[in-house]
């Protein structure tokens, strides 16, 4: 996820672009840059780090010109650096491009262009775009952008300028957001509305595979055949703050709703019908996998809970023994690590001190380490040879939501990859599991459509001071995450217990009216779970269950049920965690808590 802006007008472009980018920093902040046309050439200024660094650089290198593009980056391909920062240009610097999205076939395109003599300077997927436009350019920028776009697979919102057509800006979108702002004699593009609001409230929304051409005379929206499309102007009435959060009141709500897309993006090019499961550029041979005698998954907090699901998935599907550990415990318990150990580190931020220490410990003892992180260029990603990124985009709310579900997706991908290589599942079993995984984004959307049931439950129960979460198998793993979310954002005390463990002590705390959230998505365990639910209801507990659609037996023994779409047991956590995230969110809202910045917590825990 990155932010792009573009401007055509009479004011100095660089100031307008900078101001627009400042409203998009929530989309990425590891590097930034602008390109502005000055008479007959393009000047590009870009650098690693926050927008403030770019502002500083522009003070000493002021840019003239009224047409330009800008970018704030959330690195995906290539670490955050001056070279990898956008805009990217063709060799003679006559074409510059900013891009938000991922070009899936960039390696193929890069190789084709290299064979034609094109040279590449960055590690980004984006750099193929200006080079392709250059390849097709024959005096008409719109034609060249359209031809280049027809070669791109993946997602993109792009802004393009060309010094040979100095008054013009061309933009296009597919599967990445892009809006067009229409001011008085000035026109804009942006990834999101807040970047425009200081200049105009009149916008066009673009659809996939549409193109925009703007110059001093106005804006045209074109289809793929260059036919003009007439579109009604939308007048924005929200304030800038709400718009930055995509119309949601909080980042946490926005991020919960971004999960279907985050799940889809994280599966991209790894889980595909009819193709083997792949782990990006990680080379792990069958022999190396057969040689692994134990996997440790080490992480903290929510990432640890994703690791618990990872253990179930890897042991079930690939039959390799897995131990999951919280990082702060792992390093001090003298774990048995050798060259046959594989360690999987999970960290959204890639900067958590305890997780990093565990990584270093394992590396020093000769283990191979795979890092699962959401932040390209983070310390974890730099200190391991093998990295699998979760493509969740920046997570701003302290409570992790979309990072968790994408961590689950990576855990499933690893489990399937191991199973495929070890032969613990047949080809058709793997194909079925992949097909099921590919349905998860749509099913996650369906769960979000039932948000009101959770909201209603929250509004009736937010005054509780203690709650329990119970579940068996993977429902227990999800219960732990649900309980953590509730504590973090609503400050309600809660505990997660394995359903069968309750009667060994904690059941003493159940009394009339105690709220218990019970998971019952695991088909083989539903009967056992029903017995555990009855143990608490007979003692007066009020139970909200989460179960798979059609599971009527649960409904009969609880006060309310949230159904999630039917799914193979092992993937249920991706869907069942969503109501629990929403529950924590709505309980916190009703209590008036600061959900995005809960007390005493930090997004990245860099101390031991
Ligand atoms: C999650 O909601 C928490 N904020 C916290 O538990 C977090 O998951 C933990 O601190 C680990 O962070 P990391 O994934 O960045 O390493």
PDB file of N, CA and C and ligand atoms in Angstrom, residues 300-303 346-350 352 355 398-400 407 484-485 488 602-603 605, ligand 1:
ATOM      1  N   UNK A 300       5.403 -12.766  19.561  1.00  0.00           N
ATOM      2  CA  UNK A 300       4.787 -12.154  20.744  1.00  0.00           C
ATOM      3  C   UNK A 300       3.333 -11.773  20.441  1.00  0.00           C
ATOM      4  N   UNK A 301       2.521 -11.772  21.477  1.00  0.00           N
ATOM      5  CA  UNK A 301       1.155 -11.237  21.385  1.00  0.00           C
ATOM      6  C   UNK A 301       0.336 -11.874  20.284  1.00  0.00           C
ATOM      7  N   UNK A 302      -0.263 -11.023  19.478  1.00  0.00           N
ATOM      8  CA  UNK A 302      -1.113 -11.506  18.392  1.00  0.00           C
ATOM      9  C   UNK A 302      -0.340 -12.392  17.423  1.00  0.00           C
ATOM     10  N   UNK A 303       0.907 -12.020  17.160  1.00  0.00           N
ATOM     11  CA  UNK A 303       1.711 -12.821  16.232  1.00  0.00           C
ATOM     12  C   UNK A 303       1.922 -14.222  16.809  1.00  0.00           C
ATOM     13  N   UNK A 346       7.492 -14.674  13.644  1.00  0.00           N
ATOM     14  CA  UNK A 346       6.365 -13.877  13.123  1.00  0.00           C
ATOM     15  C   UNK A 346       6.364 -12.517  13.821  1.00  0.00           C
ATOM     16  N   UNK A 347       6.360 -11.458  13.045  1.00  0.00           N
ATOM     17  CA  UNK A 347       6.318 -10.122  13.639  1.00  0.00           C
ATOM     18  C   UNK A 347       5.759  -9.121  12.639  1.00  0.00           C
ATOM     19  N   UNK A 348       4.617  -8.562  12.973  1.00  0.00           N
ATOM     20  CA  UNK A 348       4.022  -7.558  12.088  1.00  0.00           C
ATOM     21  C   UNK A 348       5.014  -6.442  11.808  1.00  0.00           C
ATOM     22  N   UNK A 349       5.545  -5.855  12.882  1.00  0.00           N
ATOM     23  CA  UNK A 349       6.418  -4.683  12.740  1.00  0.00           C
ATOM     24  C   UNK A 349       7.811  -5.057  12.275  1.00  0.00           C
ATOM     25  N   UNK A 350       8.242  -6.282  12.631  1.00  0.00           N
ATOM     26  CA  UNK A 350       9.615  -6.690  12.318  1.00  0.00           C
ATOM     27  C   UNK A 350      10.633  -6.012  13.218  1.00  0.00           C
ATOM     28  N   UNK A 352      10.137  -6.073  16.960  1.00  0.00           N
ATOM     29  CA  UNK A 352       9.904  -6.445  18.359  1.00  0.00           C
ATOM     30  C   UNK A 352      11.182  -7.004  18.991  1.00  0.00           C
ATOM     31  N   UNK A 355      11.416 -10.789  19.941  1.00  0.00           N
ATOM     32  CA  UNK A 355      11.379 -11.650  18.759  1.00  0.00           C
ATOM     33  C   UNK A 355      12.727 -11.611  18.046  1.00  0.00           C
ATOM     34  N   UNK A 398      -3.115   0.265  17.092  1.00  0.00           N
ATOM     35  CA  UNK A 398      -2.212  -0.551  17.915  1.00  0.00           C
ATOM     36  C   UNK A 398      -2.687  -2.006  17.955  1.00  0.00           C
ATOM     37  N   UNK A 399      -3.984  -2.208  18.033  1.00  0.00           N
ATOM     38  CA  UNK A 399      -4.503  -3.583  18.060  1.00  0.00           C
ATOM     39  C   UNK A 399      -4.375  -4.194  16.664  1.00  0.00           C
ATOM     40  N   UNK A 400      -3.666  -5.287  16.620  1.00  0.00           N
ATOM     41  CA  UNK A 400      -3.407  -5.916  15.335  1.00  0.00           C
ATOM     42  C   UNK A 400      -4.633  -6.704  14.868  1.00  0.00           C
ATOM     43  N   UNK A 407      -1.064 -13.202   8.654  1.00  0.00           N
ATOM     44  CA  UNK A 407      -0.082 -14.145   9.229  1.00  0.00           C
ATOM     45  C   UNK A 407      -0.642 -15.566   9.145  1.00  0.00           C
ATOM     46  N   UNK A 484      -7.380 -11.378  23.881  1.00  0.00           N
ATOM     47  CA  UNK A 484      -6.334 -10.330  23.876  1.00  0.00           C
ATOM     48  C   UNK A 484      -6.890  -9.033  23.296  1.00  0.00           C
ATOM     49  N   UNK A 485      -7.640  -9.158  22.179  1.00  0.00           N
ATOM     50  CA  UNK A 485      -8.194  -7.949  21.540  1.00  0.00           C
ATOM     51  C   UNK A 485      -9.085  -7.202  22.519  1.00  0.00           C
ATOM     52  N   UNK A 488      -7.045  -5.447  25.257  1.00  0.00           N
ATOM     53  CA  UNK A 488      -6.266  -4.319  24.729  1.00  0.00           C
ATOM     54  C   UNK A 488      -7.086  -3.061  24.531  1.00  0.00           C
ATOM     55  N   UNK A 602       2.074   0.193  22.894  1.00  0.00           N
ATOM     56  CA  UNK A 602       2.741   0.822  21.747  1.00  0.00           C
ATOM     57  C   UNK A 602       2.617  -0.124  20.562  1.00  0.00           C
ATOM     58  N   UNK A 603       2.650   0.434  19.380  1.00  0.00           N
ATOM     59  CA  UNK A 603       2.507  -0.402  18.185  1.00  0.00           C
ATOM     60  C   UNK A 603       3.707  -1.312  18.009  1.00  0.00           C
ATOM     61  N   UNK A 605       7.006  -2.860  19.963  1.00  0.00           N
ATOM     62  CA  UNK A 605       7.589  -2.985  21.298  1.00  0.00           C
ATOM     63  C   UNK A 605       9.085  -3.274  21.167  1.00  0.00           C
TER      64      UNK A 605
HETATM   65  C1  LIG B   1      -1.593  -6.943  19.030  1.00  0.00           C
HETATM   66  O1  LIG B   1      -2.859  -6.426  19.007  1.00  0.00           O
HETATM   67  C2  LIG B   1      -0.672  -6.290  19.956  1.00  0.00           C
HETATM   68  N1  LIG B   1      -0.597  -4.908  19.743  1.00  0.00           N
HETATM   69  C3  LIG B   1       0.637  -7.016  20.250  1.00  0.00           C
HETATM   70  O2  LIG B   1       0.292  -8.190  20.919  1.00  0.00           O
HETATM   71  C4  LIG B   1       1.562  -7.369  19.076  1.00  0.00           C
HETATM   72  O3  LIG B   1       0.988  -8.370  18.296  1.00  0.00           O
HETATM   73  C5  LIG B   1       2.921  -7.819  19.634  1.00  0.00           C
HETATM   74  O4  LIG B   1       3.490  -6.766  20.349  1.00  0.00           O
HETATM   75  C6  LIG B   1       3.859  -8.298  18.561  1.00  0.00           C
HETATM   76  O5  LIG B   1       4.153  -7.300  17.665  1.00  0.00           O
HETATM   77  P1  LIG B   1       4.860  -7.610  16.291  1.00  0.00           P
HETATM   78  O6  LIG B   1       3.941  -8.494  15.524  1.00  0.00           O
HETATM   79  O7  LIG B   1       5.070  -6.283  15.663  1.00  0.00           O
HETATM   80  O8  LIG B   1       6.146  -8.321  16.609  1.00  0.00           O
END
